[in-house]
Short mmCIF file of C-alpha atoms in Angstrom, two decimals:
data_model
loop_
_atom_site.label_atom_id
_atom_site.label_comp_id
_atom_site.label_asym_id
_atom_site.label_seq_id
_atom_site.Cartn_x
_atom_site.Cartn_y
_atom_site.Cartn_z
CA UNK X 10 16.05 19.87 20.73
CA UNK X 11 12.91 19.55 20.64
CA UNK X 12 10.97 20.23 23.88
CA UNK X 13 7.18 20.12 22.80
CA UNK X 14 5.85 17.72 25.24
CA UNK X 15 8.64 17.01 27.93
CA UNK X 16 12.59 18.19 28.42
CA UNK X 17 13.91 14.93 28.37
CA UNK X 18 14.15 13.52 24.81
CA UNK X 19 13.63 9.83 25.59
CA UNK X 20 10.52 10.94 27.32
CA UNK X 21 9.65 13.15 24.04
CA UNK X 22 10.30 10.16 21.74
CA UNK X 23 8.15 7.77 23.60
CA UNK X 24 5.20 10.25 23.45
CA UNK X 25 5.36 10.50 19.85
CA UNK X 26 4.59 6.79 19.50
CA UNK X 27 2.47 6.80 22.43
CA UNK X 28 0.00 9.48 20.72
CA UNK X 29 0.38 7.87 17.17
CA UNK X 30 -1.41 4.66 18.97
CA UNK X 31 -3.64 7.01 21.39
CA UNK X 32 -4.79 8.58 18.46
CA UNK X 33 -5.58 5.61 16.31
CA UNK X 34 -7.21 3.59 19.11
CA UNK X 35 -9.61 6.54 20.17
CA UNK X 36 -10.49 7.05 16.19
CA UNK X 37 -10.56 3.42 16.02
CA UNK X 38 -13.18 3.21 19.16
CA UNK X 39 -15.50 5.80 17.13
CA UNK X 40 -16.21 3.51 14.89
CA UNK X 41 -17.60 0.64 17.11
CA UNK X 42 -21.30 -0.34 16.50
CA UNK X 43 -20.95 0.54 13.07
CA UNK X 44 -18.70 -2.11 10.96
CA UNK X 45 -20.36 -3.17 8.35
CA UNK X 46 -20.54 -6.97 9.97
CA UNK X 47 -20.55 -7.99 13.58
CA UNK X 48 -17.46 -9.91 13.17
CA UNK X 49 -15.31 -6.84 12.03
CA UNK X 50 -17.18 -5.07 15.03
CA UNK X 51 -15.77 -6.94 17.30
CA UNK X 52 -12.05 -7.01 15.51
CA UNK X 53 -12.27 -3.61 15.30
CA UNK X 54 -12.92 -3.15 19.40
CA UNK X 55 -9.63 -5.48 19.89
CA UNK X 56 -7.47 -2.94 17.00
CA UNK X 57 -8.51 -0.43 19.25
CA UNK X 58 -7.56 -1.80 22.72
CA UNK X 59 -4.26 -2.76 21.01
CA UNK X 60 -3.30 0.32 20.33
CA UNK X 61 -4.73 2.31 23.55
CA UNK X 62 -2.89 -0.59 25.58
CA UNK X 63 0.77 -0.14 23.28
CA UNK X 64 -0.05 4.21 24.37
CA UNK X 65 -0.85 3.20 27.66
CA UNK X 66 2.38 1.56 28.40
CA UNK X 67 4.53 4.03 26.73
CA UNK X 68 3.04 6.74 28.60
CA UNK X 69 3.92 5.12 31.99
CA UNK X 70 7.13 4.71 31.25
CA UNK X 71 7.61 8.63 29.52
CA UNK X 72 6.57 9.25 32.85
CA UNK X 73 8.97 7.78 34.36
CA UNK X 74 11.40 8.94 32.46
CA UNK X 75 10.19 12.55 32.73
CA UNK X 76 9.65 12.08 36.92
CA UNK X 77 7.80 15.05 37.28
CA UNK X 78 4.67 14.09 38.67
CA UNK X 79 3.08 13.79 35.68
CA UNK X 80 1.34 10.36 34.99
CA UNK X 81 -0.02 8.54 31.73
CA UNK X 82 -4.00 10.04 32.07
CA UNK X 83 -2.03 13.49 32.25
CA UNK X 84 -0.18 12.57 28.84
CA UNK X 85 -3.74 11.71 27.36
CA UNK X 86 -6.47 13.75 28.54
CA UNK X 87 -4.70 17.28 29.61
CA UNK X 88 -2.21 18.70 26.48
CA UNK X 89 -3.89 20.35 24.10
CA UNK X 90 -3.97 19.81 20.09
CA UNK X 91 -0.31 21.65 19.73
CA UNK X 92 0.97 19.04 22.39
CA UNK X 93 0.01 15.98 20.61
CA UNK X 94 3.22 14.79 18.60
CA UNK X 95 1.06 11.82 16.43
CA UNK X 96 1.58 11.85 12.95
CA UNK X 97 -1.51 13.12 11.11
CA UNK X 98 -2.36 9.73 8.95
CA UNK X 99 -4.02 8.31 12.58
CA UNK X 100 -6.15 11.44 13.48
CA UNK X 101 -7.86 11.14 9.62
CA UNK X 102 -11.36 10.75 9.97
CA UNK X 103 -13.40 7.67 9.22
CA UNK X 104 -15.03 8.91 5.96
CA UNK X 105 -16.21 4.86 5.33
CA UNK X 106 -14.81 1.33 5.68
CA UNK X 107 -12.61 1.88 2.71
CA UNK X 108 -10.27 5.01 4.51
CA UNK X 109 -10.21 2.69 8.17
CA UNK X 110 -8.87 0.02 6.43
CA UNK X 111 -6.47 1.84 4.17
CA UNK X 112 -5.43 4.37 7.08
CA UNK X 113 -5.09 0.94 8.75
CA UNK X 114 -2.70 -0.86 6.56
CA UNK X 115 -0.44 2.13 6.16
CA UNK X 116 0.16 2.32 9.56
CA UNK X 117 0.42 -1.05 9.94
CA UNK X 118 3.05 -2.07 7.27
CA UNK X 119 4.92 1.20 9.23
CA UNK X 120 4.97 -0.46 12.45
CA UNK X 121 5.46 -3.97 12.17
CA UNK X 122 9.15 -2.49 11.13
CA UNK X 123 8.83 -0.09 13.45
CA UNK X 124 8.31 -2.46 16.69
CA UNK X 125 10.69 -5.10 15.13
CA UNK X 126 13.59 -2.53 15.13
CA UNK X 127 12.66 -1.53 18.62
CA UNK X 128 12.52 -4.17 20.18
CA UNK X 129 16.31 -4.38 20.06
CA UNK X 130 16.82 -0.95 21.34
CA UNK X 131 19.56 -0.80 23.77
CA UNK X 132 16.55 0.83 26.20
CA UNK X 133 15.64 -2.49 27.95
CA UNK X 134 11.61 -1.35 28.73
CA UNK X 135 11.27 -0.08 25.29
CA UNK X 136 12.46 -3.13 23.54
CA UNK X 137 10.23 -4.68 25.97
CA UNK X 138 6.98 -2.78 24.93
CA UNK X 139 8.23 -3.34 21.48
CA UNK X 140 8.53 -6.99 21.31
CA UNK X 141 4.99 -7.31 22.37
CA UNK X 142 3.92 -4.48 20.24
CA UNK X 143 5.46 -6.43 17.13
CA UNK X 144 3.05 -9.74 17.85
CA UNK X 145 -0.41 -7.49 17.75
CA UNK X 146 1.12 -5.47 14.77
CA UNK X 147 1.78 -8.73 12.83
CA UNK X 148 -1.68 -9.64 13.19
CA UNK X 149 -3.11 -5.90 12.22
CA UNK X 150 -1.13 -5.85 9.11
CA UNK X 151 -2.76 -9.47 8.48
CA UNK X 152 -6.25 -7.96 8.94
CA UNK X 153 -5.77 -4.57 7.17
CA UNK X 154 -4.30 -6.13 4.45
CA UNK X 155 -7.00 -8.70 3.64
CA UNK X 156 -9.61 -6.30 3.24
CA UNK X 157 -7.32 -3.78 0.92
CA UNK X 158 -7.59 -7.13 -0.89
CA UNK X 159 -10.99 -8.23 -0.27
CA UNK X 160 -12.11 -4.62 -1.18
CA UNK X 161 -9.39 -3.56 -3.90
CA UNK X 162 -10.23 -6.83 -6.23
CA UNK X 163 -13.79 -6.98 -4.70
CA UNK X 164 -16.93 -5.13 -6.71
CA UNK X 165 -17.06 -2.19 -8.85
CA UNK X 166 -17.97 -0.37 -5.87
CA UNK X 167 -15.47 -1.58 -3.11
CA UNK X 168 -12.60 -1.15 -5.47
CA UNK X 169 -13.34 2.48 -6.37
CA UNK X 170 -13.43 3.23 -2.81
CA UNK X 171 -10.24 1.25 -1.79
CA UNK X 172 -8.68 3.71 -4.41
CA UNK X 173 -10.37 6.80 -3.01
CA UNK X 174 -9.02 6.13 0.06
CA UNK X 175 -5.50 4.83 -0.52
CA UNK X 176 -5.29 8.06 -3.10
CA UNK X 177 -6.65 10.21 -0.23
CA UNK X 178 -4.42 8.93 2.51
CA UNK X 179 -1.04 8.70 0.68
CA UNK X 180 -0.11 12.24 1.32
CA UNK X 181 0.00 11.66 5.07
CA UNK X 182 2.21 8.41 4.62
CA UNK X 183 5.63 10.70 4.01
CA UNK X 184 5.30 11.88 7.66
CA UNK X 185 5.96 8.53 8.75
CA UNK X 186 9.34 8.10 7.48
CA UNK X 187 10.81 11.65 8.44
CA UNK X 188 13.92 11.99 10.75
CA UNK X 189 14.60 15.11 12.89
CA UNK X 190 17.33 16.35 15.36
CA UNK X 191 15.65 13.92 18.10
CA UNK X 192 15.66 10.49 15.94
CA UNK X 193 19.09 11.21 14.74
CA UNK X 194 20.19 11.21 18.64
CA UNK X 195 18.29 8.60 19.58
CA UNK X 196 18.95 6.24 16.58
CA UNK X 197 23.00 7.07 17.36
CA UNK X 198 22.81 5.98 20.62
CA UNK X 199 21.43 2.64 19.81
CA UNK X 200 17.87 3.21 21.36
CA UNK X 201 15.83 4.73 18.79
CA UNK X 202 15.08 3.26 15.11
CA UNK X 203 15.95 6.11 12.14
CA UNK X 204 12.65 6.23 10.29
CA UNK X 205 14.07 6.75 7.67
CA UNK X 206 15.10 2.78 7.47
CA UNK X 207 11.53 2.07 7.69
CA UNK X 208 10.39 3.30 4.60
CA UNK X 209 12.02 0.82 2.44
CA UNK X 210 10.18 -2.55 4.28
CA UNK X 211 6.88 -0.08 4.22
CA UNK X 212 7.28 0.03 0.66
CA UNK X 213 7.76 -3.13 0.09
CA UNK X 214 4.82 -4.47 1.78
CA UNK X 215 2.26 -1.38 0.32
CA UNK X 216 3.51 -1.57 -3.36
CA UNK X 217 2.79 -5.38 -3.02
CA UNK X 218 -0.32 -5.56 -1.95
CA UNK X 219 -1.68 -2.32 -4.36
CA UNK X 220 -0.66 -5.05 -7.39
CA UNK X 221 -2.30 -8.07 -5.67
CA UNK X 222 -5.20 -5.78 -4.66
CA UNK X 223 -5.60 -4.65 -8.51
CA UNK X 224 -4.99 -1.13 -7.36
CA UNK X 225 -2.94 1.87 -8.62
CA UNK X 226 0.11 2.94 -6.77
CA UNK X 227 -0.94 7.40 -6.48
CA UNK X 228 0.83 9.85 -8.62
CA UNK X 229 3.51 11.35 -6.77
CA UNK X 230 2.45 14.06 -4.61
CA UNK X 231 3.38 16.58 -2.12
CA UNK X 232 3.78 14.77 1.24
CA UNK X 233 1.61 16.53 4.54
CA UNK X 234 4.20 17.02 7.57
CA UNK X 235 3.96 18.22 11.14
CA UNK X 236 2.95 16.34 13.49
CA UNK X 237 5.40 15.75 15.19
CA UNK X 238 5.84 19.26 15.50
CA UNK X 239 2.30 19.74 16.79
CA UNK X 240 0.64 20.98 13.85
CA UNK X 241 -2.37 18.48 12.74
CA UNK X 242 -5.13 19.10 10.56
CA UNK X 243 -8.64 19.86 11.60
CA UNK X 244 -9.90 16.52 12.37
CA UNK X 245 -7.61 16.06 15.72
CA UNK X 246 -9.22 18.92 17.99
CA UNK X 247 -12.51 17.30 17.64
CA UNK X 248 -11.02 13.86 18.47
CA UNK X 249 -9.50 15.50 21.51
CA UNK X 250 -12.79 17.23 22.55
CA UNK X 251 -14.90 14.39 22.71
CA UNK X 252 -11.81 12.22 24.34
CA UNK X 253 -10.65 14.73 26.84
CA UNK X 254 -13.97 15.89 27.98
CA UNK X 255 -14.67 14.33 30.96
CA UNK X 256 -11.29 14.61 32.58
CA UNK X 257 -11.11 18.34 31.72
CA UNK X 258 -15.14 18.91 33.00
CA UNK X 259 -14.16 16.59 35.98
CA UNK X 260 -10.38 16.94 37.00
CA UNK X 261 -8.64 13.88 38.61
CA UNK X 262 -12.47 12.00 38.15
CA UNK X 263 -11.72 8.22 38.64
CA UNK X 264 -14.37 5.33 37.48
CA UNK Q 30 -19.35 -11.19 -6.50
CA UNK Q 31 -21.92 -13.22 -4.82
CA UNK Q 32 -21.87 -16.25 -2.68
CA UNK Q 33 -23.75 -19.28 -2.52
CA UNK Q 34 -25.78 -19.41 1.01
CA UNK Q 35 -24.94 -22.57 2.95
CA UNK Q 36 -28.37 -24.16 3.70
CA UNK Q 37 -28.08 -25.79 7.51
CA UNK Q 38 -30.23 -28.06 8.48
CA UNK Q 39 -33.25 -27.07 10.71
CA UNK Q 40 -32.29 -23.52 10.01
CA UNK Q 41 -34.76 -21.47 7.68
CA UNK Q 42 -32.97 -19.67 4.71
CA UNK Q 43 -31.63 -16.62 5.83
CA UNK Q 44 -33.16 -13.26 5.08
CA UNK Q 45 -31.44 -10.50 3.45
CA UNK Q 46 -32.18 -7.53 5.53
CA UNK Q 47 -30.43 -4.07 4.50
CA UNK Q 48 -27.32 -5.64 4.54
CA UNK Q 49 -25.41 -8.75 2.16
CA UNK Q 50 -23.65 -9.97 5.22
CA UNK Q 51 -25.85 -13.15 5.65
CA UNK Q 52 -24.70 -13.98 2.30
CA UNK Q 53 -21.43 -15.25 3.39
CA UNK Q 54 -20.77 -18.85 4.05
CA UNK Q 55 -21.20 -19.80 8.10
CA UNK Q 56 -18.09 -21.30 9.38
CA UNK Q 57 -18.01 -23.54 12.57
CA UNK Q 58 -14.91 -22.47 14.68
CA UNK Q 59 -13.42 -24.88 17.48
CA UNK Q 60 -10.74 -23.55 20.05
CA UNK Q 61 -7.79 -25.55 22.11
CA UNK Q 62 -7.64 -23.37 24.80
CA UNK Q 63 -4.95 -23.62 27.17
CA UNK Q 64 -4.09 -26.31 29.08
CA UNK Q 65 -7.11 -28.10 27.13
CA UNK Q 66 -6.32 -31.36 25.65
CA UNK Q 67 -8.64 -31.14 22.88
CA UNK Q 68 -10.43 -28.51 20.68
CA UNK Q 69 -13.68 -27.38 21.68
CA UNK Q 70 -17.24 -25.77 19.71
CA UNK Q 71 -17.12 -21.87 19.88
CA UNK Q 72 -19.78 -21.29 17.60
CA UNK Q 73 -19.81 -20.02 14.44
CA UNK Q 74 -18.35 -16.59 11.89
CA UNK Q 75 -19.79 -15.76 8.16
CA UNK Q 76 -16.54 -15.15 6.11
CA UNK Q 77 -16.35 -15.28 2.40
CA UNK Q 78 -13.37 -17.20 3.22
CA UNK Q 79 -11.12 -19.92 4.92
CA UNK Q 80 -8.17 -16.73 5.71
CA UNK Q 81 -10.99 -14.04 7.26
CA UNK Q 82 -12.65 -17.16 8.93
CA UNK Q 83 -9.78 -17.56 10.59
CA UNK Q 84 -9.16 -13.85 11.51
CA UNK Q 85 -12.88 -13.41 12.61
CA UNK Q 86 -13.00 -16.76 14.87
CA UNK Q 87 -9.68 -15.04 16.67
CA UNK Q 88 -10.94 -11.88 17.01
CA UNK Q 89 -14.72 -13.19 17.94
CA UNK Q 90 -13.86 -16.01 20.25
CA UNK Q 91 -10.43 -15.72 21.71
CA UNK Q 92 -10.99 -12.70 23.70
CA UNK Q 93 -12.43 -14.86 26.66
CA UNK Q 94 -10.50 -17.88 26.30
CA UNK Q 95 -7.07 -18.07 25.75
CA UNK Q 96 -6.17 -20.74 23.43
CA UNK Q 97 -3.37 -22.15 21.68
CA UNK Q 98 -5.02 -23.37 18.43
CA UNK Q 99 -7.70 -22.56 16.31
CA UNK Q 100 -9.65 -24.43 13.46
CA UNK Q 101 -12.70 -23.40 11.54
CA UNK Q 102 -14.81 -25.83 9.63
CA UNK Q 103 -16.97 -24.42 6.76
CA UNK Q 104 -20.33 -25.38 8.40
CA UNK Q 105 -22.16 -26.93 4.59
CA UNK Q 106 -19.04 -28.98 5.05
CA UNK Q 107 -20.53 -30.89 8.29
CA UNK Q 108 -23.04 -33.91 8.60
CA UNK Q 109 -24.83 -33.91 11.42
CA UNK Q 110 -26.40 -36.21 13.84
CA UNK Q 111 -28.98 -36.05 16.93
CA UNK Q 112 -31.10 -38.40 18.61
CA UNK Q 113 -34.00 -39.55 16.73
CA UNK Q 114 -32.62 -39.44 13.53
CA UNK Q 115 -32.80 -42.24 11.81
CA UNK Q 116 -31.31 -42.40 8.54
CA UNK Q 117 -29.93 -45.47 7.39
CA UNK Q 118 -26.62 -46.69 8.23
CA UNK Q 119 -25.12 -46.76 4.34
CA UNK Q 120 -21.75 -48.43 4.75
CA UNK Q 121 -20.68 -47.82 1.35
CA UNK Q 122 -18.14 -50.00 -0.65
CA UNK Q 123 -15.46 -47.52 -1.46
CA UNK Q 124 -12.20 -45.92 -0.59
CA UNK Q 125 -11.74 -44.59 3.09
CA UNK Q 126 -10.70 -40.86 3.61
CA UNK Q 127 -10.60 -39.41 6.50
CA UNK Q 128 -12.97 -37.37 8.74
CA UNK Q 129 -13.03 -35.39 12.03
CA UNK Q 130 -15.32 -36.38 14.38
CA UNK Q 131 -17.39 -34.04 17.16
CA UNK Q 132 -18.90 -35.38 19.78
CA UNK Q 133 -21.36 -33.86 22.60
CA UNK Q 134 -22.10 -36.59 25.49
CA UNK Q 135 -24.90 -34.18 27.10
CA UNK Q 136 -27.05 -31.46 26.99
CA UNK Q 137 -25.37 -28.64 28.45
CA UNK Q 138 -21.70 -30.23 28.57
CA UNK Q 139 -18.67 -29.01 25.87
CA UNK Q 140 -18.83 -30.08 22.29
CA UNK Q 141 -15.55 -31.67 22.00
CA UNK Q 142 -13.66 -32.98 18.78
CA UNK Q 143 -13.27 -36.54 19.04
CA UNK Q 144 -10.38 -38.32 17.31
CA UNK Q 145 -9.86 -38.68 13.11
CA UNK Q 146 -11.17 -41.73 11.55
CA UNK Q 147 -11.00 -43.35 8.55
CA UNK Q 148 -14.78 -43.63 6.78
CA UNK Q 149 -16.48 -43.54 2.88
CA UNK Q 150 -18.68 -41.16 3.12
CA UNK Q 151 -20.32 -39.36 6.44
CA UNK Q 152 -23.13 -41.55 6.72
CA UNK Q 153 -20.44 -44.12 7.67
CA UNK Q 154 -18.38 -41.64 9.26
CA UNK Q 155 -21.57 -40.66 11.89
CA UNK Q 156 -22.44 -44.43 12.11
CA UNK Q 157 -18.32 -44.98 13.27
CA UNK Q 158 -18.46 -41.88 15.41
CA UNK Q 159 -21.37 -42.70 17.65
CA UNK Q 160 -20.29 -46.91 18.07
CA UNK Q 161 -16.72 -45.60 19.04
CA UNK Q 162 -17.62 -42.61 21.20
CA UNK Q 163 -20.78 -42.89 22.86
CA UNK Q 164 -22.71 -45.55 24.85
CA UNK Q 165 -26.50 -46.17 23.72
CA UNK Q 166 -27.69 -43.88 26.71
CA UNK Q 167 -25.68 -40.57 25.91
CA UNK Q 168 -24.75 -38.50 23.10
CA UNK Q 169 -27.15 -35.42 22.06
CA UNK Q 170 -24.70 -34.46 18.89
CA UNK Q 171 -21.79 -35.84 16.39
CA UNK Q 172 -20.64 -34.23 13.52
CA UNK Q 173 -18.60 -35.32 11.04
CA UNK Q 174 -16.45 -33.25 8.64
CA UNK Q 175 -14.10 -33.91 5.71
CA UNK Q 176 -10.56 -33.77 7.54
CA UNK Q 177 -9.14 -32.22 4.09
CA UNK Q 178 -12.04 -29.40 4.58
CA UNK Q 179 -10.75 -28.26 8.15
CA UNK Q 180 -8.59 -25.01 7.93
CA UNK Q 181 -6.53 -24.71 11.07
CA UNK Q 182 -4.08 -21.15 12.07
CA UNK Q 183 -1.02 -21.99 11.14
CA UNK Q 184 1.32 -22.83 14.62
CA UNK Q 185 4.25 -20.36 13.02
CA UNK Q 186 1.63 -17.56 13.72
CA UNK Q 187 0.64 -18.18 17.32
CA UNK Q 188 2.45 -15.77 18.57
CA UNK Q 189 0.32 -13.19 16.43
CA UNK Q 190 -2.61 -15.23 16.94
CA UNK Q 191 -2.75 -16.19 20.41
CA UNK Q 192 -0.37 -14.56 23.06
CA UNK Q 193 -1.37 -11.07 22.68
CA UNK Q 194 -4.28 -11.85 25.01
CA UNK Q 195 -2.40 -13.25 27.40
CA UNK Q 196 -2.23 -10.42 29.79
CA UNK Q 197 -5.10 -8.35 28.86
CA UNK Q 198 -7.42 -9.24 32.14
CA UNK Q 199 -9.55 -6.89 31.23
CA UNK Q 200 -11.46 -8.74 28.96
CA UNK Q 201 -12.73 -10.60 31.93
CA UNK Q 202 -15.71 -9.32 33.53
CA UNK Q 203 -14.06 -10.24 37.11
CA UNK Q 204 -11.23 -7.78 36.45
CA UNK Q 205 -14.00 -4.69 37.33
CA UNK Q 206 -15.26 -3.83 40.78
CA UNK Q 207 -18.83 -3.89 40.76
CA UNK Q 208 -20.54 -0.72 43.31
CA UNK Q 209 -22.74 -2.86 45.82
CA UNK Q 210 -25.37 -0.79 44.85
CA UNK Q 211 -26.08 -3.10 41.98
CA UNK Q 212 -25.94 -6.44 43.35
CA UNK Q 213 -25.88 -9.18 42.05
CA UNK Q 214 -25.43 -8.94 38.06
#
């Protein structure tokens, strides 16, 4: 069983979805100021609380579940890199407008599933967070997915770089959709989703859009894994850094 | 791609400054917030369309109100009227459509949609507007716009749309203490 970030596996398994949106919103909150219009500024800000608020409520309650004193800001801003159980596609960095929105999409089309099938976990508060999840991750897949459109069958220019970036990202989509020993319990006893039965509605919804969007679905390629393991690629420790800072230079500061 | 720039009246063509953005279309976006009985002006969005008008005006302009429907208007779309101006009154001979009227009584007060009527063309439409809706002392600004030209969210998709800032107070300034150092802000 795996015992990376807590001993009790509900606990772990809300973490891992915790840091997936932790991760995104922080990376997310980078980018603020520098859309390229004020508008997308400004949706951008809201992706971001959406995501830090979905973490924020899943840590409370993996801290209830773990009951050890530990509370969400403990979750967040003191583990380390090899504690941090996101999936690598959120901590990729934003190399331009082109990667945000295609790291977007993909984990959007991921989680609209995702929160659907949660939401009728037999784990009351999770369904809970889930079912509210599900409304902001309808509307993320709606924004995400116009501009793979607006960009993909755009200019010269935006469409080459809609294809950079879905070709770049699609090696960290795999990770998404893997199962372990700790999904396999909690999908048996009725409170986890398999994510496995994700991939099929992801596909769906990616493959789609790549036609509409006049773009080519990638080669098949080596999928990136672990995670959810706590191994990420070089672009999370620097995320953390900048993130953790203030807590770890000023322990237990409030503002 | 390029876009034809919307020319508004009493604006000055916009300038294209290091970035193409001002070379979408302006779209005027109006908001039923809750509890409201009628939509009200929340300024504009550039979008290159009707679908990211939409998205923009919710993402822009629901944050501090929390509304239950949303239209946007492309903004070339509009005819406009304001005290002193004093084009003719052209009832044209012709087939009615219909229109969506805007009315502001006063300087300072909500610009409010009005009602739908039936007009030719918006030179009737404005004339119909201001003798149903305002007396000859108030009124400071009707518009009139095709109704066929409004784009409004579709109700299926106000849960998406709407109810996700329902309990996010912090988008309110009043949810944050402020130190009494700094006074009054």
């Amino acid at each position: 069983m795996d015992t990376l970030t807590t001993t009790k596996p509900l606990a772990t398994y809300v973490v891992r979805h915790a840091d997936d949106n932790l991760v995104l919103g922080q990376r997310l909150s980078e980018y603020i100021s520098w859309a390229p219009e004020l508008e997308e500024d400004l949706a951008i800000a809201n992706l971001a609380l959406d995501h830090i608020g979905v973490a924020h409520h899943l840590y409370d309650y993996a801290a209830e579940v773990e009951d050890d004193g530990r509370d969400a800001d403990g979750f967040a801003f003191l583990r380390d890199e090899r504690q941090f159980t996101n999936v690598q596609l959120v901590e990729r960095p934003n190399t331009d407008f082109a990667h945000i929105m295609a790291r977007q999409f993909f984990v959007d089309a991921y989680q609209v599933p995702l929160w659907d099938a949660l939401a009728r976990s037999a784990d009351e508060r999770l369904a809970g967070i889930a079912a509210k999840a599900a409304k902001e991750a309808r509307y993320h897949l709606r924004h995400s997915r116009m501009w793979v459109l607006r960009l993909g069958d755009g200019t010269e220019e935006s469409h080459r770089r809609m294809q950079a970036a879905i070709d770049e990202l699609w090696r960290f989509t795999g990770e998404l959709f893997e199962a372990d020993d700790l999904t396999d319990e909690l999908a048996a006893a009725g409170i986890g989703v398999d994510p496995a039965t994700l991939e099929a509605p992801w596909r769906r919804t990616v493959l789609a859009t790549l036609a509409e969007a006049t773009l080519d679905e990638p080669h098949e390629t080596v999928m990136r894994t672990g995670g959810r393991r706590g191994l990420h690629t070089e672009a999370l420790g620097h995320l953390l850094a900048e993130m953790q800072f203030l807590q770890r230079a000023y322990p237990g500061l409030e503002w | 791609m390029s876009y034809s720039v919307p020319k508004i009246a009493g604006e000055a063509d916009p300038e294209v400054v290091g970035s193409t953005t001002h070379l979408w279309p302006r779209w005027e976006v109006f908001v039923r917030p809750r509890g409201g009985v009628t939509h009200v002006y929340s300024e504009s969005v550039h979008a290159p369309d009707a679908e990211t008008a939409l998205c923009n005006a919710r993402d822009t302009y629901l944050r501090r109100v929390e509304g239950v429907s949303l239209w946007v208007v492309p903004s070339d779309a509009i005819a406009r009227w304001e005290p002193g101006d004093d084009r003719p009154r052209r009832r044209t001979e012709g087939s009615r459509r219909f229109w969506e009227a805007f009315i502001r009584h006063r300087r300072g007060a909500q610009f409010l949609h009005a009602a739908t009527i039936p007009a030719v063309d918006e030179f009737d439409a404005l004339a119909l507007a201001r003798d149903t809706f305002l007396t000859k002392s108030d009124g400071v600004e009707v518009w009139v716009a095709p109704s066929d030209e409004l784009v409004a969210a579709d109700p299926d998709e106000a849960p998406m749309l709407f109810e996700p800032f329902s309990d996010k107070h912090y988008r309110f300034a009043r949810f944050y203490d402020i130190p009494e150092e700094v006074g009054h802000m």
